[in-house]
Coordinates of C-alpha atoms and ligand atoms in Angstrom, one line a residue:
X17 CA 46.2 -122.8 4.9
X18 CA 49.5 -121.2 5.7
X19 CA 53.3 -120.7 4.5
X20 CA 56.3 -120.1 6.1
X21 CA 60.1 -119.8 5.6
X22 CA 62.1 -122.3 7.4
X23 CA 64.5 -119.5 8.9
X24 CA 61.5 -118.3 10.8
X25 CA 60.3 -121.4 11.9
X26 CA 60.1 -121.3 15.9
X27 CA 61.4 -124.9 16.2
X28 CA 64.9 -126.8 14.9
X29 CA 65.4 -130.5 13.9
X30 CA 67.7 -132.3 16.6
X31 CA 69.9 -135.5 16.4
X32 CA 68.7 -137.0 19.4
X33 CA 65.2 -137.9 21.3
X34 CA 65.6 -137.6 25.3
X35 CA 67.1 -140.9 26.4
X36 CA 63.8 -142.2 28.3
X37 CA 61.7 -141.9 25.4
X38 CA 61.1 -145.5 24.0
X39 CA 58.2 -144.8 21.7
X40 CA 58.9 -144.5 17.8
X41 CA 56.3 -141.8 17.6
X42 CA 57.5 -139.5 20.2
X43 CA 61.1 -139.9 19.2
X44 CA 60.1 -138.8 15.7
X45 CA 58.3 -136.0 16.9
X46 CA 60.5 -134.6 19.4
X47 CA 63.6 -134.9 16.8
X48 CA 61.5 -133.2 14.4
X49 CA 60.4 -130.4 16.4
X50 CA 56.8 -131.2 16.7
X51 CA 56.2 -131.8 20.3
X52 CA 58.4 -131.1 23.7
X53 CA 58.3 -133.7 26.3
X54 CA 57.7 -132.5 29.9
X55 CA 57.7 -135.8 31.6
X56 CA 56.5 -139.1 30.9
X57 CA 53.1 -138.8 29.1
X58 CA 53.0 -135.2 29.0
X59 CA 53.8 -133.3 26.1
X60 CA 53.6 -129.5 24.7
X61 CA 52.7 -129.1 20.9
X62 CA 55.0 -126.7 18.8
X63 CA 53.9 -124.8 15.6
X64 CA 54.4 -127.9 13.2
X65 CA 52.5 -130.3 15.9
X66 CA 49.7 -127.9 16.2
X67 CA 49.4 -127.6 12.4
X68 CA 48.8 -131.4 12.4
X69 CA 46.6 -131.7 15.5
X70 CA 44.4 -128.5 13.9
X71 CA 44.1 -130.6 11.0
X72 CA 43.0 -133.9 12.9
X73 CA 40.7 -131.8 14.9
X74 CA 38.8 -130.3 11.7
X75 CA 38.5 -133.6 10.0
X76 CA 36.7 -134.6 13.4
X77 CA 34.6 -131.5 13.6
X78 CA 33.8 -131.7 10.0
X79 CA 32.4 -135.5 10.5
X80 CA 30.7 -134.7 14.1
X81 CA 28.9 -131.7 12.7
X82 CA 27.6 -133.7 9.7
X83 CA 26.0 -136.0 12.1
X84 CA 24.4 -133.2 13.9
X85 CA 26.9 -132.8 16.7
X86 CA 27.2 -129.4 18.2
X87 CA 30.4 -128.2 19.4
X88 CA 30.7 -126.6 23.1
X89 CA 33.9 -126.3 25.3
X90 CA 33.2 -127.8 28.8
X91 CA 35.1 -127.1 31.7
X92 CA 38.1 -129.2 32.7
X93 CA 38.5 -128.1 36.3
X94 CA 35.5 -129.9 38.1
X95 CA 33.7 -129.9 41.3
X96 CA 34.0 -133.4 43.2
X97 CA 30.2 -133.2 43.9
X98 CA 29.0 -134.6 40.5
X99 CA 32.1 -137.1 40.4
X100 CA 30.5 -138.5 44.2
X101 CA 27.1 -138.4 42.7
X102 CA 28.0 -141.1 40.1
X103 CA 30.3 -142.7 42.3
X104 CA 33.1 -142.3 39.8
X105 CA 35.1 -140.3 42.7
X106 CA 35.7 -143.5 44.5
X107 CA 35.7 -146.1 41.3
X108 CA 37.8 -144.5 38.7
X109 CA 41.3 -145.6 39.3
X110 CA 42.7 -143.0 36.7
X111 CA 41.0 -139.9 38.3
X112 CA 43.4 -136.8 39.4
X113 CA 42.0 -135.6 42.6
X114 CA 43.1 -132.0 43.7
X115 CA 43.0 -130.3 46.9
X116 CA 42.6 -126.6 47.4
X117 CA 44.0 -124.6 49.8
X118 CA 40.6 -124.1 51.3
X119 CA 40.4 -127.8 51.6
X120 CA 38.0 -127.9 48.8
X121 CA 38.4 -131.2 46.5
X122 CA 38.3 -130.8 42.8
X123 CA 39.3 -133.1 39.6
X124 CA 40.4 -132.3 36.2
X125 CA 38.3 -134.2 33.4
X126 CA 39.4 -137.7 32.4
X127 CA 36.0 -138.0 30.7
X128 CA 33.2 -135.8 30.9
X129 CA 29.9 -137.7 31.6
X130 CA 29.8 -135.7 34.8
X131 CA 29.7 -132.5 33.4
X132 CA 27.8 -133.1 29.8
X133 CA 24.8 -135.0 31.6
X134 CA 23.8 -131.7 33.9
X135 CA 24.2 -129.5 31.0
X136 CA 21.7 -131.4 28.7
X137 CA 19.3 -131.9 31.6
X138 CA 19.3 -128.2 31.9
X139 CA 17.9 -127.5 28.5
X140 CA 15.9 -130.6 27.9
X141 CA 12.3 -130.7 29.4
X142 CA 10.5 -132.7 26.5
X143 CA 11.1 -135.0 23.6
X144 CA 11.1 -132.1 21.6
X145 CA 14.5 -131.1 22.6
X146 CA 15.6 -134.4 21.6
X147 CA 17.9 -135.9 20.3
X148 CA 20.8 -133.9 21.0
X149 CA 24.4 -134.3 20.5
X150 CA 27.1 -132.1 22.5
X151 CA 30.7 -132.6 21.7
X152 CA 34.2 -131.0 22.4
X153 CA 37.8 -131.1 21.5
X154 CA 39.9 -130.6 24.6
X155 CA 42.1 -131.7 27.3
X156 CA 41.7 -134.7 29.3
X157 CA 43.8 -135.9 32.5
X158 CA 44.2 -139.4 33.6
X159 CA 46.7 -140.9 36.1
X160 CA 48.0 -143.9 33.9
X161 CA 50.2 -146.1 35.6
X162 CA 52.0 -146.6 32.3
X163 CA 52.9 -143.9 29.9
X164 CA 55.3 -145.5 27.7
X165 CA 53.7 -145.1 24.2
X166 CA 54.6 -141.4 23.6
X167 CA 51.8 -139.3 22.5
X168 CA 49.6 -142.6 22.1
X169 CA 49.1 -142.7 26.1
X170 CA 49.4 -139.4 27.8
X171 CA 48.6 -138.4 31.3
X172 CA 47.3 -135.4 29.6
X173 CA 45.8 -135.7 26.3
X174 CA 43.3 -134.3 23.9
X175 CA 40.0 -136.2 23.2
X176 CA 36.9 -135.4 21.2
X177 CA 34.3 -136.4 23.5
X178 CA 30.7 -136.3 22.3
X179 CA 27.6 -137.0 24.5
X180 CA 24.3 -138.0 23.0
X181 CA 20.7 -138.2 24.5
X182 CA 17.6 -139.9 22.9
X183 CA 14.1 -140.4 23.5
X184 CA 14.1 -144.0 22.6
X185 CA 16.5 -147.0 22.3
X186 CA 15.3 -147.1 18.8
X187 CA 16.4 -143.4 18.2
X188 CA 20.0 -144.2 20.0
X189 CA 20.6 -147.1 17.6
X190 CA 19.5 -145.0 14.7
X191 CA 22.1 -142.4 16.0
X192 CA 24.7 -144.9 16.7
X193 CA 24.8 -146.6 13.4
X194 CA 25.5 -143.2 11.8
X195 CA 28.0 -142.2 14.3
X196 CA 29.9 -145.3 13.5
X197 CA 30.1 -144.4 9.8
X198 CA 31.3 -141.2 10.6
X199 CA 34.0 -142.6 12.7
X200 CA 35.2 -144.8 9.9
X201 CA 35.2 -141.8 7.5
X202 CA 37.6 -139.8 10.2
X203 CA 40.0 -142.7 10.0
X204 CA 40.0 -143.1 6.3
X205 CA 40.4 -139.3 5.8
X206 CA 43.3 -139.2 8.3
X207 CA 45.0 -142.0 6.1
X208 CA 44.4 -144.8 8.3
X209 CA 42.5 -147.9 8.2
X210 CA 40.4 -148.6 11.2
X211 CA 38.5 -151.6 12.1
X212 CA 35.5 -151.6 14.6
X213 CA 35.6 -154.2 17.1
X214 CA 32.3 -156.0 18.1
X215 CA 32.2 -155.8 21.8
X216 CA 29.8 -155.6 25.2
X217 CA 30.7 -152.8 27.1
X218 CA 33.9 -152.8 28.8
X219 CA 32.2 -151.4 32.6
X220 CA 29.2 -151.8 34.4
X221 CA 27.8 -148.5 33.1
X222 CA 27.8 -149.7 29.0
X223 CA 25.6 -152.0 27.5
X224 CA 27.2 -152.0 23.8
X225 CA 30.3 -150.6 22.4
X226 CA 32.7 -150.5 19.5
X227 CA 36.2 -150.0 19.7
X228 CA 38.0 -148.7 16.4
X229 CA 41.4 -150.3 16.1
X230 CA 44.1 -149.6 13.7
X231 CA 46.6 -152.1 13.3
X232 CA 50.1 -151.1 14.8
X233 CA 52.9 -152.8 16.6
X234 CA 53.1 -149.6 19.0
X235 CA 49.2 -150.3 20.1
X236 CA 48.5 -151.8 23.3
X237 CA 45.6 -153.9 22.3
X238 CA 45.4 -157.5 21.2
X239 CA 42.6 -158.2 18.3
X240 CA 41.3 -160.9 16.1
X241 CA 40.0 -159.7 12.7
X242 CA 38.6 -161.6 9.8
X243 CA 41.0 -161.7 6.7
X244 CA 37.7 -161.4 4.6
X245 CA 34.8 -159.3 6.0
X246 CA 34.8 -156.7 8.7
X247 CA 34.4 -158.7 11.7
X248 CA 37.0 -157.8 14.6
X249 CA 37.0 -158.5 18.1
X250 CA 39.2 -157.5 21.0
X251 CA 40.8 -160.7 22.6
X252 CA 40.4 -159.4 26.0
X253 CA 36.5 -160.2 25.9
X254 CA 36.1 -162.5 23.0
X255 CA 36.5 -166.6 23.6
X256 CA 37.2 -166.9 19.8
X257 CA 40.7 -168.2 18.9
X258 CA 43.2 -167.2 16.2
X259 CA 42.9 -169.3 13.1
X260 CA 39.5 -170.4 13.7
X261 CA 36.8 -169.8 10.8
X262 CA 34.8 -166.4 11.0
X263 CA 31.6 -166.9 12.4
X264 CA 30.4 -163.8 10.7
X265 CA 30.9 -164.6 7.1
X266 CA 32.3 -168.2 7.3
X267 CA 34.9 -167.4 4.5
X268 CA 37.6 -165.8 6.2
X269 CA 40.0 -167.0 9.0
X270 CA 40.5 -164.9 12.2
X271 CA 44.1 -163.5 12.2
X272 CA 45.8 -162.1 15.7
X273 CA 47.2 -158.5 15.6
X274 CA 48.4 -155.7 17.8
X275 CA 46.3 -152.7 17.2
X276 CA 45.7 -149.3 19.0
X277 CA 42.3 -147.9 20.0
X278 CA 42.0 -144.5 18.3
X279 CA 38.0 -144.1 19.5
X280 CA 35.0 -146.0 21.0
X281 CA 31.7 -145.4 21.0
X282 CA 29.1 -146.6 23.8
X283 CA 25.6 -147.0 24.8
X284 CA 25.8 -145.8 28.3
X285 CA 21.8 -146.6 28.6
X286 CA 20.2 -144.3 31.4
X287 CA 23.0 -144.8 33.9
X288 CA 24.0 -141.0 34.0
X289 CA 20.4 -139.6 33.9
X290 CA 19.3 -141.7 36.5
X291 CA 22.1 -140.5 39.0
X292 CA 21.5 -136.7 38.0
X293 CA 17.5 -137.5 38.3
X294 CA 17.5 -136.1 34.8
X295 CA 13.8 -136.7 33.0
X296 CA 11.9 -135.4 30.4
X297 CA 8.4 -135.9 29.2
X298 CA 8.3 -138.2 26.1
X299 CA 5.6 -138.3 23.4
X300 CA 3.0 -139.8 25.6
X301 CA 3.2 -137.4 28.2
X302 CA 5.5 -139.6 30.8
X303 CA 8.4 -138.4 32.6
X304 CA 11.3 -140.7 31.6
X305 CA 15.0 -140.7 31.3
X306 CA 16.8 -140.2 28.2
X307 CA 19.0 -143.1 26.6
X308 CA 22.4 -141.7 26.5
X309 CA 25.7 -142.4 24.2
X310 CA 29.1 -141.4 24.5
X311 CA 31.6 -141.1 21.7
X312 CA 35.4 -140.7 22.1
X313 CA 38.2 -139.9 19.7
X314 CA 42.0 -139.8 20.8
X315 CA 42.9 -136.8 18.9
X316 CA 46.7 -137.1 20.1
X317 CA 46.6 -140.8 20.0
X318 CA 45.5 -140.7 16.3
X319 CA 48.4 -138.3 15.8
X320 CA 50.8 -140.7 17.1
X321 CA 49.3 -143.8 15.4
X322 CA 49.7 -141.8 12.2
X323 CA 53.4 -141.3 12.8
X324 CA 53.8 -144.8 13.8
X325 CA 52.1 -146.1 10.5
X326 CA 53.4 -143.3 8.3
X327 CA 57.2 -143.3 8.9
X328 CA 60.2 -144.9 7.8
X329 CA 64.0 -145.0 8.8
X330 CA 64.6 -141.3 7.6
X331 CA 61.6 -140.0 9.4
X332 CA 58.0 -139.1 9.2
X333 CA 55.7 -139.5 5.8
X334 CA 52.8 -137.1 6.6
X335 CA 49.4 -138.2 4.9
X336 CA 48.2 -135.5 2.6
X337 CA 45.2 -134.7 5.0
X338 CA 47.1 -134.2 8.0
X339 CA 50.6 -132.9 7.0
X340 CA 51.8 -129.7 8.2
X341 CA 52.5 -128.3 4.8
X342 CA 52.0 -130.0 1.3
X343 CA 55.2 -128.8 -0.3
X344 CA 58.5 -128.5 1.2
X345 CA 60.3 -126.0 -1.1
X346 CA 64.2 -126.8 -0.5
X347 CA 66.6 -124.3 -1.8
X348 CA 70.2 -125.7 -2.4
X349 CA 73.0 -122.8 -3.0
X350 CA 73.2 -119.5 -2.1
X351 CA 73.9 -117.5 -5.3
X352 CA 71.7 -114.8 -6.7
X353 CA 70.3 -116.7 -9.2
X354 CA 69.1 -119.9 -6.8
X355 CA 67.8 -117.5 -4.3
X356 CA 65.9 -115.2 -6.9
X357 CA 64.7 -118.4 -8.6
X358 CA 63.4 -120.2 -5.1
X359 CA 62.0 -117.0 -3.7
X360 CA 59.8 -116.5 -7.1
X361 CA 58.6 -120.0 -6.9
X362 CA 57.8 -119.6 -3.3
X363 CA 56.0 -116.5 -3.8
X364 CA 54.0 -118.2 -6.6
X365 CA 53.1 -121.1 -4.6
X366 CA 51.8 -118.7 -1.8
X367 CA 50.0 -116.6 -4.4
X368 CA 48.1 -119.6 -5.4
X369 CA 47.0 -120.7 -1.8
X370 CA 49.6 -123.9 -1.2
X371 CA 50.6 -124.6 2.0
X372 CA 54.5 -124.5 1.4
X373 CA 57.3 -124.6 3.8
X374 CA 60.4 -123.0 2.3
X375 CA 63.8 -124.0 3.5
X376 CA 65.8 -120.6 2.7
X377 CA 68.5 -121.8 5.5
X378 CA 72.0 -121.4 4.7
X379 CA 72.8 -125.0 5.5
X380 CA 74.4 -127.7 3.8
X381 CA 72.5 -129.6 1.4
X382 CA 73.1 -133.0 3.2
X383 CA 71.5 -131.4 6.3
X384 CA 68.4 -130.0 4.4
X385 CA 67.6 -133.2 2.6
X386 CA 67.8 -135.1 6.1
X387 CA 65.7 -132.6 7.8
X388 CA 63.4 -132.7 5.0
X389 CA 62.8 -136.4 5.3
X390 CA 62.4 -136.3 9.0
X391 CA 59.9 -133.5 8.9
X392 CA 57.9 -135.8 6.3
X393 CA 56.0 -133.3 3.9
X394 CA 54.9 -135.7 1.0
X395 CA 56.2 -133.4 -1.7
X396 CA 59.6 -131.9 -2.0
X397 CA 60.6 -129.2 -4.5
X398 CA 64.3 -128.7 -4.9
X399 CA 65.6 -125.6 -6.4
X400 CA 69.3 -125.8 -7.2
X401 CA 71.9 -124.2 -10.0
X402 CA 71.4 -127.8 -11.6
X403 CA 67.5 -127.5 -11.8
X404 CA 67.7 -123.5 -13.0
X405 CA 70.4 -124.6 -15.7
X406 CA 68.0 -127.1 -17.0
X407 CA 65.0 -124.8 -16.5
X408 CA 63.1 -127.4 -14.4
X409 CA 62.5 -128.2 -10.9
X410 CA 63.2 -131.3 -9.0
X411 CA 60.1 -132.9 -7.3
X412 CA 60.7 -135.7 -4.8
X413 CA 57.9 -137.8 -3.4
X414 CA 58.5 -138.4 0.1
X415 CA 56.9 -141.8 0.4
X416 CA 58.5 -143.6 -2.6
X417 CA 61.8 -141.4 -3.0
X418 CA 61.0 -141.1 -6.7
X419 CA 62.3 -138.0 -8.2
X420 CA 61.0 -136.3 -11.5
X421 CA 62.3 -133.1 -13.3
X422 CA 59.4 -130.8 -14.1
X423 CA 58.8 -127.6 -15.5
X424 CA 56.8 -125.0 -13.4
X425 CA 53.7 -125.6 -15.5
X426 CA 53.9 -129.2 -14.7
X427 CA 54.8 -128.6 -11.0
X428 CA 51.8 -126.2 -10.7
X429 CA 49.2 -128.5 -12.5
X430 CA 50.6 -131.5 -10.4
X431 CA 50.1 -130.1 -7.2
Ligands
LIG528 P1 42.5 -147.5 26.8 O1 42.0 -148.9 26.9 O2 43.6 -147.4 25.4 O3 43.0 -146.9 28.0 P2 39.9 -146.1 27.0 O4 39.1 -147.4 27.1 O5 40.6 -145.8 28.5 O6 41.3 -146.3 26.3 P3 38.3 -144.1 26.6 O7 38.0 -143.7 28.1 O8 37.1 -144.7 26.1 O9 39.4 -144.9 26.4 O10 38.7 -142.9 26.0 C1 38.2 -142.4 24.4 C2 39.4 -142.5 23.6 O11 40.5 -141.5 24.0 C3 40.2 -143.9 23.3 O12 39.5 -144.6 22.4 C4 41.7 -143.4 23.1 O13 41.6 -143.3 21.5 C5 41.9 -142.3 23.7 N1 42.6 -142.3 25.0 C6 42.2 -143.0 26.2 N2 43.2 -143.0 27.0 C7 44.3 -142.2 26.4 C8 45.7 -141.7 26.9 N3 46.0 -142.0 28.0 N4 46.3 -141.1 26.0 C9 45.7 -140.8 24.8 N5 44.7 -141.2 24.4 C10 43.8 -141.8 25.3
LIG529 MG1 42.2 -146.3 29.8

């Protein structure tokens, strides 16, 4: 929901992105005024960027709530103790460590098993308390060595991280399967096609994992996928080769592609419950450790991948589900008749609850069109002397550049 006059919009477009910015996603987002670069791998999100983030977050929320996830907000400033208890303090290379003035050590969350597990433990005494799945959407901090992929690899970034706890392996497997489907729905709803790689866990703590991959040259992963079925593997862990026949369906051939990991789900087994002494009474009355899973989605990376996948030489082409506004109403001309016609249409669109950005600025037509292409709203509606004379509006589809002249009635029904 929402609408805005562009003359009131806090940000402006700019001709150039910072010279040290090499990634396409950040260049476009900076030029369009969606994000502001603080340093390599760290970005602030401005009003248009916030609107996109909120839409992505709401899609993720919706799907996590639908499978029984309950949203919480965990602390991001952490004491060092739980991190020492799991030995991550010395083993996780991306962990930032902070020394306070009283020489107490802290860290900031790079993932939050160390916080989520003790929280779940506090409220779980019997099998009746399980299964449970808690999640948050929040900031993560990682001391990444290379941060050249714009918002796709941040030193600070937004992640949805969910942690689930189960009485039995069977119950974990059940939840894992529905979580995988929910993940695929998230990406589809965001306008992307993601493939789930089959992989054993990447680290010693994990038994089974899926990585969700979107094909894009801006990605940092190398995958093999079947041309016929859904089979997909990360080349890093597979001994299969490009061009081989798919072992799953035996119909397709394995093709190699560059991809970006936009999420992953892990079976963590009992590693964290073990480290924290987390047990509960199972159905047979025995004290046992729960099976734990973790489920991550890179929210800001997803936004970056959308920009990489959905853009052209003129700018961004937002998928409808995550666009900051659905309609970009562009007024060309300053005459009383044009201003009145455009204002009236704006008010009507607002009254109907459309998400509309209204370019009511007094600038040249060429600049307005270039800005509109850069900002990337899916539908542009132009009001000018010419359209008024014909009693119509010009509607331009951003993705194809296709232009049509429509009456107000047609316009409102088409939207
Ligand atoms: P990568 O291999 O890309 O470093 P990861 O295996 O370290 O990812 P996780 O720790 O499982 O990733 O984090 C969950 C999700 O968070 C990832 O699937 C990815 O989408 C996102 N993510 C991870 N690191 C970053 C980062 N530095 N910037 C933005 N998003 C990230
Ligand atoms: Mg990583």
